[in-house]
Amino acid sequence: MIYQAKGMSLGDSAADSGTPISQGTCGNFEFASVADVVGNLVFLSTQLRRIYDVNAAVQLVPAISSSRVTLNGPITATPWNGVAGGIIAIEATDSVIINCSISVNGLGFVGGLQSSVYNNCRTSSDMNAPYPSIFYGQKGEGAAKIDVQRQAGRGRTANGGGGGANHNAGGAGGGNGGSGGDGGAVYQVCGVEVNGGLGGSACVVDPAAPGTFFGGGGGGGHQNEGLSGQGGRGGGIIIIIAPTIISTGGSNILSSRGTDARIAQHDGASGGGAGGTIFIGCSSLSGAITLDVSGGKGGDMGVVFQGPHGPGGGGGGGQILLSLPAIPGSVSTVTSRGMNGINTEYASGVEHDWYAKPGSSGKVIFNCAYDDPAIEAYSRLRQIGPRDLGAQLVGTLDTAEIRYVNLGPSSYTIDSIRSQLDSMIVLSSLPSLPATLAANDTLVIQVRICRASVQQYRDTLTFYGAVAGGCDDNLLFPFTWAVTDSCFIKVALVADTVGIGGTTRIMALVKDTFALTPPSHFTANIRYLSKNLYVAPSTSDPKTSIYFDGDYTILKVETDWIGGDTIFTVDALGLLSTSNSTVVFVDSVSISNSNVTCNSRSEHTTIVINDVCATRYLRSIQFTLPNITIASGSGYIDVYVGITKDGPTRRALALSVFSIVGAEIARSSLSTDAYAWMCHPDCISCRSRK
């Protein structure tokens, strides 16, 4: 999982209190798979959907990921160390079974350290100062990056609590779901100066694009006796995403509590840490479970001398983010605020709290968006790398509804930085397969890919299909295409059992074979045709004839076939092109039975053959003849192919016809002489019969 811990923006003024003016991309996260690691470069197998600032504490988190995950524990994480840690990430495509408690208590942002020792009663109120300091405790860590001139002082670090000021004022609590409480005032002998640290700010979550945040650290207190301590740490982050989450074996606890600050005796105490974040993304959450993001308590005063000292502020409660619209009855949530510290020798009155404040309660936020891992598992198939290291391909994939599906357009950016690395464009369709799909029915998927402009490279696209629910999930019809033209590619899914529905996904593999020149724009139209039967290969070799009628080369295939919406693919294989290009286009296609034309369609789909590398590669043109109603038997497929040459003619061409399930029903060379064919516009030497 990728996570960004920092990046909130603060004001530029030296007197700025540290309240964030923008959260930026802080808190962004998503699951991804690692495809390769080369030195310090990590190549992911998916295009990232969210934006990340790599200079703002972005970490890669090892995630527990499988189809079914069972948790036996207890489970915890390594603490956040300024670079990594503090997160438990779990993802399953089917279910997560929780048989234990999970804790990231105090594993988030660290608390600030106490000040250096200083004995005089000089009062100070600066928001920002360097650390170490004799006048201020260190600020608690928060979601903003701060320079050395802002390490200490009363101001916040976004959700990190401010430090207590001279003399013996308390540090503030950290914030997250709720804000942190301010630290207590200075030692009473020095006056009544309310200059404790300012409580850490609350973090804002947008349910449509939720971020997750570490709890802010509590600010350090000011000391002169060396008796204060570090501020409390914020809670870490727990993320669990699965369609079904079940808690078993009693009431398990998922906790991300902020920690308490220590007793300071008669120095200024430090603030408590804020609660962290628990994110639960699921369709079903059941079983007894408690989600706890309580804030930590501010530090108390013990034995005091000649009056109260500044206690620590309480940490704010954290955040519980749920994809569900309400809390299930078996689930308990705890978002309690952390209480401020007190002067224990004063049972009541203003001296008891001495102006220290509790944190604010945390939040429970519903209807938070998340990426369904059952769908995303098919989407992590695109190789990416830093954009400044390689070319960019921008793909636009549109779907056109025939019966069941209407999605798009969707845009993808593919970054490839090394030759022979693969990228993937994934087309997903919802709703899914029809629930009435019967055994052995065929679902035909037609994909059209085209490029928007001429490119000086040749990539290949290989198409795969994947279906969940009643159909095979396997390689269906791989087809390789050099990206210099438009083409149609089709696949077919055959139900092996009675269909129960499912989601269809088409994955287009882009493999780099030459240097890339950006940008390249792809468009795709997906056609879903239910209950198709296909033109079957003949029990004997299909008879194919090719002749020239003066204008067009006609490919005639005699084969057994069955009625139904039918798709034909004609592949053109170019050989030894040396310059310029040859344009092949289909003028019309028809199906005949007993010399009666049952259906025909005029087409003008073109393919361009322009291979300057003297190598073989395929071009594809595809035709659809819907609503064929005649009975099983033999018939004819007539494909009228026109050819326009442009330049020298030392080329050869062959055509192949495929049925919708990928079975080749005919392959015939249009040339009996690789160097003579097309030498003259009225050449008819390509007449042949297979």
XYZ file of C-alpha atoms in Angstrom:
690
model
C 0.000 0.000 0.000
C 1.168 3.540 -0.759
C 0.610 6.200 1.872
C 1.518 9.886 2.239
C 1.901 10.981 5.864
C 2.632 14.684 5.475
C 2.176 17.620 3.128
C -0.241 19.989 4.888
C 0.594 23.652 4.272
C 1.029 26.268 6.998
C 1.180 30.044 6.826
C 4.515 31.702 6.050
C 4.525 34.236 8.875
C 6.922 33.739 11.791
C 3.946 34.502 14.030
C 1.764 31.894 12.307
C 0.006 29.640 14.795
C 0.532 26.500 12.682
C -3.092 26.011 11.663
C -3.081 24.289 8.232
C -4.266 26.389 5.310
C -4.369 23.353 2.999
C -4.263 19.601 3.555
C -2.934 19.014 0.028
C -2.426 15.350 -0.789
C -1.654 14.428 2.824
C -3.446 11.247 3.890
C -3.791 9.788 0.380
C -3.441 6.016 0.188
C -4.165 3.106 -2.132
C -3.258 -0.521 -2.582
C -0.908 -1.522 -5.395
C 1.303 -4.451 -6.374
C 5.055 -4.296 -6.879
C 6.128 -5.654 -10.255
C 9.867 -5.124 -10.031
C 12.575 -3.505 -7.942
C 15.727 -2.216 -9.623
C 18.110 -0.543 -7.216
C 16.179 2.245 -5.536
C 13.420 2.186 -8.168
C 10.211 0.343 -7.390
C 8.008 -0.487 -10.379
C 4.327 -0.910 -9.623
C 1.971 -3.090 -11.612
C -0.843 -0.556 -11.548
C -1.357 3.045 -12.519
C -1.812 5.123 -9.378
C -5.192 6.815 -9.140
C -4.328 9.408 -6.515
C -1.635 12.065 -6.394
C 1.380 11.848 -4.103
C 4.136 14.259 -3.131
C 7.234 12.085 -2.830
C 8.881 14.786 -0.723
C 6.152 14.579 1.926
C 6.849 11.280 3.703
C 5.458 8.781 1.181
C 5.989 5.191 2.241
C 5.312 1.761 0.748
C 3.539 -0.351 3.354
C 3.735 -4.166 3.180
C 0.104 -5.253 3.125
C -1.567 -8.484 4.155
C -3.340 -9.402 0.925
C -5.108 -12.543 -0.248
C -8.509 -13.787 -1.330
C -9.355 -14.794 2.256
C -7.430 -13.462 5.248
C -7.729 -14.885 8.769
C -6.120 -12.824 11.527
C -4.791 -14.506 14.667
C -2.788 -12.325 16.951
C -2.467 -10.041 18.660
C -1.308 -7.892 15.746
C 0.600 -4.632 15.810
C 2.921 -2.594 13.587
C 6.343 -1.012 13.895
C 6.165 2.590 15.164
C 6.312 5.538 12.787
C 9.948 6.683 12.677
C 9.668 9.759 10.504
C 10.060 7.723 7.317
C 7.935 4.588 7.601
C 5.864 2.518 10.001
C 2.719 3.030 12.037
C 0.296 1.309 9.638
C -1.466 -2.040 9.405
C -2.948 -2.605 5.931
C -5.117 -5.627 5.146
C -6.917 -6.369 1.895
C -8.867 -9.387 0.702
C -10.883 -10.065 -2.419
C -13.333 -12.269 -0.519
C -13.283 -11.903 3.274
C -11.292 -10.998 6.379
C -11.870 -13.054 9.535
C -10.706 -11.283 12.721
C -9.904 -13.626 15.619
C -7.780 -11.220 17.645
C -7.198 -7.658 18.691
C -5.205 -5.234 16.553
C -3.373 -2.312 18.108
C -1.507 0.674 16.707
C -1.747 2.623 19.959
C 0.891 5.330 20.062
C 2.466 4.307 16.753
C 1.697 7.564 14.931
C 3.343 10.981 15.090
C 5.814 11.384 17.961
C 5.422 13.766 20.874
C 7.637 16.802 21.345
C 10.501 16.793 23.826
C 10.593 18.997 26.901
C 12.606 22.219 26.882
C 16.148 22.601 28.110
C 16.435 23.605 31.777
C 15.931 27.331 32.491
C 15.220 28.809 35.931
C 14.245 32.448 35.458
C 10.684 33.745 35.388
C 10.895 35.287 31.958
C 7.621 34.713 30.127
C 7.706 33.902 26.413
C 4.959 33.591 23.821
C 6.608 33.059 20.406
C 4.776 30.732 18.043
C 7.965 29.507 16.395
C 11.531 29.024 17.589
C 14.465 26.669 16.959
C 14.947 23.577 19.099
C 16.663 22.842 21.498
C 15.412 25.868 23.392
C 15.587 27.082 26.973
C 12.331 28.983 26.474
C 10.030 26.469 24.728
C 9.213 22.825 24.598
C 9.479 21.083 21.234
C 6.315 20.902 19.160
C 4.610 17.565 18.701
C 5.029 16.015 15.255
C 2.213 16.693 12.839
C 1.218 16.420 9.202
C 3.115 19.550 8.123
C 6.799 19.598 7.281
C 8.506 22.302 9.334
C 11.956 23.849 9.093
C 14.476 24.228 11.910
C 13.133 27.675 12.809
C 9.729 26.197 13.693
C 10.677 23.134 15.738
C 9.752 24.758 19.059
C 7.324 27.417 20.270
C 3.639 27.518 21.088
C 2.423 27.082 17.507
C 1.006 23.891 16.029
C 2.494 21.678 13.334
C -0.912 21.227 11.665
C -2.290 18.461 13.910
C 0.779 18.358 16.166
C 0.460 20.146 19.514
C 2.531 23.234 20.362
C 5.202 23.348 23.053
C 4.860 24.967 26.461
C 6.613 28.302 27.001
C 8.777 29.649 29.803
C 8.137 29.360 32.638
C 6.774 25.816 33.218
C 3.794 26.133 30.854
C 2.262 22.906 29.568
C 2.519 21.406 26.098
C -0.628 20.993 24.011
C -2.422 17.845 22.899
C -2.266 16.545 19.343
C -5.245 16.548 16.992
C -6.896 14.336 14.363
C -10.649 13.756 14.387
C -10.917 16.334 17.145
C -8.541 19.162 17.957
C -6.046 18.916 20.789
C -6.395 20.842 24.032
C -4.163 23.804 24.892
C -1.441 23.399 27.499
C -1.690 24.957 30.960
C -0.393 28.382 32.003
C 3.022 29.307 33.434
C 4.107 28.685 37.021
C 1.867 30.853 39.199
C 4.819 32.500 40.968
C 5.750 34.056 37.585
C 2.259 35.445 37.031
C -0.847 34.236 35.257
C 0.439 34.083 31.694
C -1.639 31.698 29.561
C 1.113 30.690 27.165
C 0.843 26.944 27.022
C 1.119 25.246 23.637
C -1.770 25.513 21.151
C -3.731 22.330 20.560
C -3.189 20.456 17.303
C -5.775 21.080 14.581
C -8.429 18.581 13.550
C -7.982 16.873 10.163
C -10.785 17.058 7.597
C -11.937 13.922 5.744
C -13.860 13.994 2.459
C -15.910 10.753 2.278
C -15.733 10.816 -1.528
C -11.931 10.662 -1.431
C -11.062 9.856 2.171
C -7.624 10.367 3.609
C -6.258 8.683 6.704
C -4.114 10.502 9.241
C -1.770 9.684 12.053
C -2.752 11.131 15.402
C -0.782 14.296 16.160
C 1.923 14.185 18.804
C 1.580 16.158 22.026
C 3.807 19.196 22.546
C 6.627 19.149 25.082
C 6.373 21.109 28.342
C 8.769 23.727 29.676
C 10.991 22.691 32.577
C 13.556 24.006 35.017
C 13.928 21.012 37.344
C 14.427 18.364 34.661
C 11.206 16.587 35.663
C 9.072 17.006 32.543
C 8.843 14.382 29.806
C 8.053 13.841 26.155
C 4.596 14.487 24.761
C 2.279 11.582 24.051
C 2.443 9.837 20.686
C -0.462 9.847 18.286
C -2.247 6.695 17.237
C -1.329 4.886 14.032
C -3.516 3.746 11.141
C -5.480 0.522 10.588
C -6.930 -0.098 7.119
C -8.997 -3.209 6.384
C -10.714 -3.580 3.017
C -12.687 -6.635 1.912
C -16.222 -7.374 0.706
C -16.946 -9.188 3.989
C -15.361 -8.603 7.403
C -16.266 -10.917 10.298
C -15.147 -10.662 13.930
C -15.191 -13.990 15.781
C -14.238 -15.374 19.190
C -15.774 -12.668 21.352
C -15.360 -8.925 21.247
C -12.123 -8.077 19.482
C -10.676 -4.587 19.727
C -9.159 -2.541 16.937
C -7.436 0.333 18.677
C -5.508 3.396 17.590
C -5.296 5.375 20.805
C -3.061 8.310 21.548
C -0.742 7.804 24.506
C -0.746 9.752 27.764
C 1.990 12.161 28.773
C 3.923 11.417 31.958
C 3.557 13.180 35.322
C 5.876 16.197 35.468
C 5.908 16.816 39.265
C 6.631 20.563 39.490
C 7.689 21.317 35.881
C 5.464 22.066 32.928
C 3.854 18.835 31.681
C 3.565 17.720 28.067
C 0.435 17.152 25.981
C -1.331 13.900 25.154
C -1.236 12.271 21.737
C -4.306 12.225 19.495
C -6.139 9.104 18.441
C -5.266 7.751 15.008
C -7.456 6.468 12.168
C -9.304 3.203 11.543
C -10.611 2.705 7.994
C -13.067 -0.135 7.331
C -14.091 -0.618 3.695
C -16.588 -3.425 3.184
C -20.096 -4.376 2.156
C -20.727 -6.407 5.312
C -19.289 -6.030 8.838
C -20.494 -8.532 11.441
C -19.540 -9.953 14.820
C -18.718 -8.214 18.081
C -15.902 -5.732 17.633
C -14.830 -2.440 19.213
C -13.162 0.371 17.271
C -11.256 2.676 19.633
C -9.513 5.922 18.606
C -9.393 7.694 21.969
C -7.071 10.607 22.599
C -4.316 10.492 25.212
C -4.340 12.368 28.523
C -2.158 15.408 29.155
C 0.520 15.160 31.820
C -0.346 15.913 35.477
C 1.505 17.912 38.102
C 2.589 15.945 41.138
C 4.117 17.694 44.145
C 4.096 21.406 43.391
C 6.009 24.251 45.001
C 4.391 27.589 45.864
C 1.515 27.314 43.414
C 0.273 25.425 40.325
C 2.344 24.674 37.199
C 1.114 24.111 33.650
C -0.466 20.684 33.013
C -0.503 19.185 29.529
C -3.416 19.541 27.121
C -5.485 16.498 26.194
C -5.184 14.779 22.834
C -8.093 14.891 20.416
C -10.026 11.771 19.515
C -9.188 10.083 16.243
C -11.298 9.122 13.223
C -13.258 6.006 12.340
C -13.987 5.865 8.617
C -16.643 3.405 7.468
C -17.860 2.627 3.985
C -21.181 1.570 5.507
C -24.067 4.034 5.948
C -24.446 3.244 9.674
C -22.774 1.402 12.528
C -23.843 -2.266 12.657
C -25.454 -3.318 15.919
C -22.573 -5.590 16.941
C -19.957 -2.859 16.482
C -18.947 -0.404 19.216
C -17.044 2.813 18.553
C -14.967 4.870 20.994
C -13.860 8.352 19.954
C -13.268 9.832 23.404
C -11.266 12.993 23.863
C -8.150 12.944 25.992
C -8.502 14.838 29.257
C -6.105 17.577 30.194
C -3.613 17.103 32.998
C -4.246 18.570 36.442
C -2.428 19.851 39.489
C -3.149 16.924 41.772
C -2.645 18.944 44.962
C -5.621 21.141 44.056
C -8.908 19.269 44.188
C -10.882 22.072 42.565
C -10.748 25.668 41.484
C -8.822 27.279 38.678
C -5.586 25.860 40.062
C -6.822 22.315 39.419
C -6.623 22.599 35.599
C -4.544 25.784 35.565
C -5.940 26.701 32.133
C -5.076 23.390 30.491
C -7.829 22.127 28.147
C -9.080 18.697 27.139
C -9.033 17.610 23.538
C -12.169 17.398 21.400
C -13.935 14.124 20.702
C -13.134 12.270 17.516
C -15.424 11.451 14.609
C -17.156 8.555 12.911
C -17.609 9.225 9.189
C -19.911 7.065 7.058
C -20.198 6.266 3.339
C -16.472 6.557 2.753
C -15.439 5.524 -0.749
C -12.968 2.693 -1.200
C -11.595 0.523 -3.995
C -13.258 -2.883 -4.064
C -10.350 -5.359 -4.018
C -12.436 -7.923 -5.889
C -12.426 -5.529 -8.835
C -9.036 -3.972 -8.260
C -7.364 -7.381 -8.334
C -7.914 -7.348 -12.084
C -6.716 -3.784 -12.450
C -3.192 -4.065 -11.062
C -1.689 -4.912 -14.381
C -0.138 -1.722 -15.672
C 3.581 -1.130 -15.366
C 4.434 2.432 -14.404
C 7.501 4.392 -13.487
C 8.560 7.963 -12.760
C 7.272 10.116 -15.573
C 10.497 12.031 -15.912
C 12.361 8.819 -16.761
C 10.316 7.632 -19.697
C 7.647 8.283 -22.270
C 3.991 8.654 -21.474
C 1.117 6.992 -23.255
C -2.313 8.466 -22.675
C -5.092 5.996 -23.387
C -8.788 6.779 -23.668
C -11.062 3.766 -23.490
C -14.711 4.162 -24.410
C -17.403 1.533 -24.121
C -20.541 1.449 -26.212
C -23.614 -0.346 -24.938
C -25.112 -3.063 -27.073
C -27.159 -4.802 -24.414
C -25.784 -4.917 -20.958
C -22.929 -2.537 -20.518
C -22.443 1.179 -20.782
C -19.302 2.559 -19.196
C -16.868 5.202 -20.326
C -15.063 7.004 -21.434
C -12.229 6.227 -19.048
C -8.758 7.630 -19.345
C -5.496 6.014 -18.367
C -1.912 7.178 -18.400
C 0.683 4.500 -19.036
C 4.274 5.218 -18.112
C 6.966 2.856 -19.333
C 10.591 3.586 -18.687
C 12.320 0.482 -19.973
C 12.070 -1.584 -23.114
C 10.231 -4.894 -22.767
C 8.209 -3.782 -19.754
C 4.510 -4.426 -20.003
C 1.690 -1.995 -19.365
C -1.969 -2.799 -19.051
C -5.171 -1.025 -19.978
C -8.059 -2.616 -18.112
C -11.637 -2.281 -19.284
C -14.168 -3.202 -16.616
C -17.862 -3.589 -17.178
C -20.815 -3.270 -14.862
C -23.439 -4.578 -14.665
C -22.057 -8.029 -15.134
C -22.942 -11.039 -17.215
C -26.660 -11.703 -17.557
C -27.948 -13.980 -14.830
C -29.766 -16.049 -17.462
C -26.636 -17.023 -19.373
C -27.010 -20.757 -19.962
C -24.328 -23.389 -20.107
C -22.355 -23.338 -23.370
C -23.770 -19.978 -24.395
C -21.220 -17.603 -25.825
C -20.719 -14.012 -24.771
C -18.929 -12.059 -27.470
C -16.824 -9.040 -26.653
C -15.628 -6.793 -29.431
C -12.925 -4.229 -28.741
C -11.862 -1.518 -31.128
C -8.553 0.194 -30.511
C -7.347 3.110 -32.562
C -4.545 5.608 -32.309
C -5.058 9.320 -32.759
C -1.858 10.273 -34.523
C 1.062 8.798 -36.385
C 3.744 7.426 -34.078
C 7.286 6.434 -34.818
C 7.257 3.221 -32.821
C 5.492 -0.099 -32.788
C 4.105 -1.412 -29.553
C 1.991 -4.511 -29.342
C -1.364 -5.005 -27.686
C -2.399 -8.389 -26.403
C -5.976 -8.820 -25.209
C -7.188 -11.087 -22.465
C -10.609 -11.578 -20.953
C -11.592 -12.347 -17.395
C -15.060 -13.206 -16.138
C -16.285 -13.947 -12.637
C -19.414 -16.005 -12.141
C -20.327 -18.968 -14.308
C -17.700 -18.512 -16.994
C -14.089 -19.484 -17.374
C -11.525 -17.009 -16.122
C -8.605 -17.685 -18.405
C -6.745 -16.614 -21.475
C -9.395 -16.259 -24.140
C -8.044 -14.944 -27.385
C -4.619 -13.338 -27.330
C -4.092 -11.111 -30.309
C -1.007 -9.071 -31.004
C -1.213 -5.806 -32.891
C 1.455 -3.317 -33.846
C 0.250 0.112 -32.842
C 0.366 2.010 -36.100
C -3.252 1.725 -37.169
C -6.821 1.145 -36.063
C -8.063 -2.365 -35.548
C -10.796 -4.466 -34.039
C -10.061 -7.255 -31.639
C -12.647 -9.667 -30.331
C -12.805 -12.280 -27.631
C -15.499 -14.735 -26.691
C -16.451 -16.215 -23.346
C -18.141 -19.604 -23.228
C -20.127 -20.438 -20.099
C -18.982 -23.753 -18.646
C -21.935 -23.907 -16.260
C -25.245 -22.149 -15.947
C -24.272 -18.526 -15.602
C -24.849 -16.720 -12.319
C -23.611 -13.382 -13.486
C -20.242 -11.800 -13.018
C -18.114 -8.877 -14.047
C -16.373 -8.893 -17.408
C -12.938 -7.371 -17.700
C -10.825 -6.969 -20.790
C -7.128 -6.351 -20.284
C -5.001 -4.906 -23.063
C -1.312 -5.580 -22.637
C 0.936 -2.904 -24.120
C 4.454 -4.214 -24.587
C 7.273 -1.871 -25.460
C 9.269 -3.133 -28.409
C 10.820 0.121 -29.566
C 11.468 3.529 -28.077
C 8.243 5.358 -27.313
C 7.210 8.757 -28.578
C 4.403 10.325 -26.523
C 1.565 10.818 -26.584
C -0.468 7.967 -27.998
C -4.247 8.027 -27.664
C -6.291 4.867 -27.755
C -10.038 4.531 -28.000
C -11.963 1.338 -27.503
C -15.555 0.312 -28.037
C -16.679 -2.843 -26.278
C -19.687 -4.718 -27.565
C -21.368 -7.332 -25.423
C -23.642 -9.664 -27.387
C -25.496 -12.297 -25.416
C -26.211 -15.877 -26.423
C -24.236 -15.824 -29.646
C -23.514 -18.971 -31.558
C -20.580 -18.958 -33.842
C -19.478 -19.801 -37.323
C -17.972 -23.166 -36.642
C -14.941 -24.626 -38.353
C -16.058 -27.159 -40.922
C -15.693 -30.840 -40.127
C -13.449 -30.856 -43.164
C -11.158 -28.078 -44.261
C -13.249 -25.081 -45.263
C -13.121 -24.328 -48.939
C -11.774 -20.922 -49.767
C -11.678 -19.178 -53.104
C -10.117 -15.857 -53.949
C -10.756 -14.018 -57.157
C -10.563 -10.528 -58.581
C -13.665 -8.950 -60.112
C -11.927 -5.959 -61.623
C -12.358 -3.725 -58.595
C -12.113 -5.895 -55.522
C -10.391 -9.005 -54.364
C -13.075 -11.339 -53.053
C -12.361 -13.865 -50.335
C -15.055 -16.543 -50.403
C -15.234 -19.092 -47.587
C -17.492 -22.129 -47.676
C -18.047 -23.498 -44.181
C -20.493 -25.026 -41.769
C -22.146 -22.421 -39.623
C -25.017 -21.718 -37.264
C -27.241 -18.670 -37.072
C -26.944 -15.932 -34.488
C -25.211 -12.608 -34.123
C -21.912 -13.336 -35.789
C -18.586 -11.564 -35.805
C -15.822 -12.247 -38.293
C -12.239 -11.135 -38.051
C -9.998 -10.867 -41.081
C -6.295 -10.580 -40.334
C -3.935 -9.168 -42.921
C -0.320 -10.277 -42.627
C 2.170 -7.976 -44.342
C 5.510 -9.282 -45.548
C 8.670 -7.417 -46.522
C 7.259 -3.967 -47.027
C 10.078 -1.640 -47.967
C 8.583 1.846 -48.163
C 5.424 3.892 -47.964
C 2.210 2.028 -47.262
C -0.519 -0.263 -48.502
C -4.118 0.403 -47.507
C -6.458 -2.556 -47.266
C -10.140 -1.856 -46.766
C -13.262 -3.949 -46.690
C -16.048 -2.696 -48.900
C -18.699 -5.207 -47.878
C -19.247 -8.597 -46.359
C -22.167 -10.963 -46.814
C -23.363 -14.410 -45.814
C -25.145 -16.651 -48.289
C -26.941 -19.966 -47.980
C -27.732 -21.953 -51.101
C -26.740 -18.936 -53.163
C -29.272 -16.760 -51.358
C -27.823 -13.747 -49.581
C -29.109 -13.775 -46.020
C -27.391 -10.731 -44.702
C -24.835 -8.265 -45.910
C -23.252 -5.086 -44.725
C -21.250 -2.380 -46.368
C -18.077 -1.543 -44.519
C -15.236 0.801 -45.081
C -12.812 -0.269 -42.420
C -9.198 0.206 -43.343
C -5.868 -1.104 -42.209
C -2.539 0.379 -43.163
C 0.503 -1.775 -43.740
C 3.640 0.298 -43.428
C 6.402 -1.861 -42.060
C 9.781 -0.313 -42.749
C 11.578 -2.947 -40.695
C 11.012 -5.843 -43.099
C 9.341 -7.957 -40.430
C 6.056 -9.772 -40.127
C 3.208 -8.291 -38.167
C -0.556 -8.515 -38.175
C -3.282 -6.053 -38.964
C -6.882 -6.837 -38.196
C -10.202 -5.714 -39.616
C -13.448 -6.997 -38.201
C -16.997 -7.289 -39.477
C -20.251 -7.873 -37.668
C -23.310 -9.417 -39.294
C -26.074 -9.466 -36.680
C -29.408 -11.263 -36.727
C -28.572 -14.166 -39.021
C -31.600 -16.425 -38.723
C -31.079 -19.318 -41.129
C -30.666 -22.840 -39.807
C -27.523 -24.827 -39.334
C -25.756 -25.954 -42.443
C -23.216 -24.803 -44.951
C -23.001 -21.368 -46.409
C -20.698 -18.790 -47.897
C -18.950 -15.789 -46.511
C -18.002 -13.265 -49.168
C -15.571 -10.551 -48.140
C -14.928 -7.832 -50.703
C -11.472 -6.466 -50.040
C -10.134 -3.432 -51.874
C -6.441 -2.613 -51.956
C -4.846 0.744 -52.595
C -1.092 0.723 -52.962
C 1.113 3.717 -52.439
C 4.685 3.478 -53.623
C 6.930 0.542 -54.525
C 5.144 -2.777 -54.614
C 7.555 -5.372 -53.330
C 5.023 -6.623 -50.848
C 2.997 -9.725 -50.217
C -0.238 -10.037 -48.312
C -2.231 -12.876 -46.792
C -5.713 -12.841 -45.303
C -7.116 -15.073 -42.589
C -10.736 -15.344 -41.457
C -11.578 -16.194 -37.842
C -14.845 -17.077 -36.191
C -15.933 -15.267 -33.071
C -14.375 -17.850 -30.782
C -10.983 -17.471 -32.327
C -11.019 -20.612 -34.476
C -9.412 -20.020 -37.835
C -11.810 -21.024 -40.565
C -9.773 -19.910 -43.542
C -6.347 -18.674 -44.427
C -5.498 -17.817 -48.007
C -2.676 -15.923 -49.530
C -3.786 -13.215 -51.891
C -0.550 -13.683 -53.762
C 0.962 -16.579 -55.653
C 4.070 -14.500 -56.241
C 5.338 -12.349 -53.421
C 6.904 -9.921 -55.867
C 4.380 -9.950 -58.703
C 1.151 -9.351 -56.850
C -0.134 -5.795 -57.068
C 2.488 -4.901 -59.653
C -0.278 -3.647 -61.877
C -3.725 -2.271 -60.949
C -5.552 -4.754 -63.163
C -3.514 -7.747 -62.071
C -5.673 -10.864 -61.667
C -2.867 -13.312 -61.036
C -4.016 -13.681 -57.456
C -6.918 -15.855 -58.461
C -6.511 -19.123 -56.634
C -8.514 -21.775 -54.928
C -7.519 -23.546 -51.785
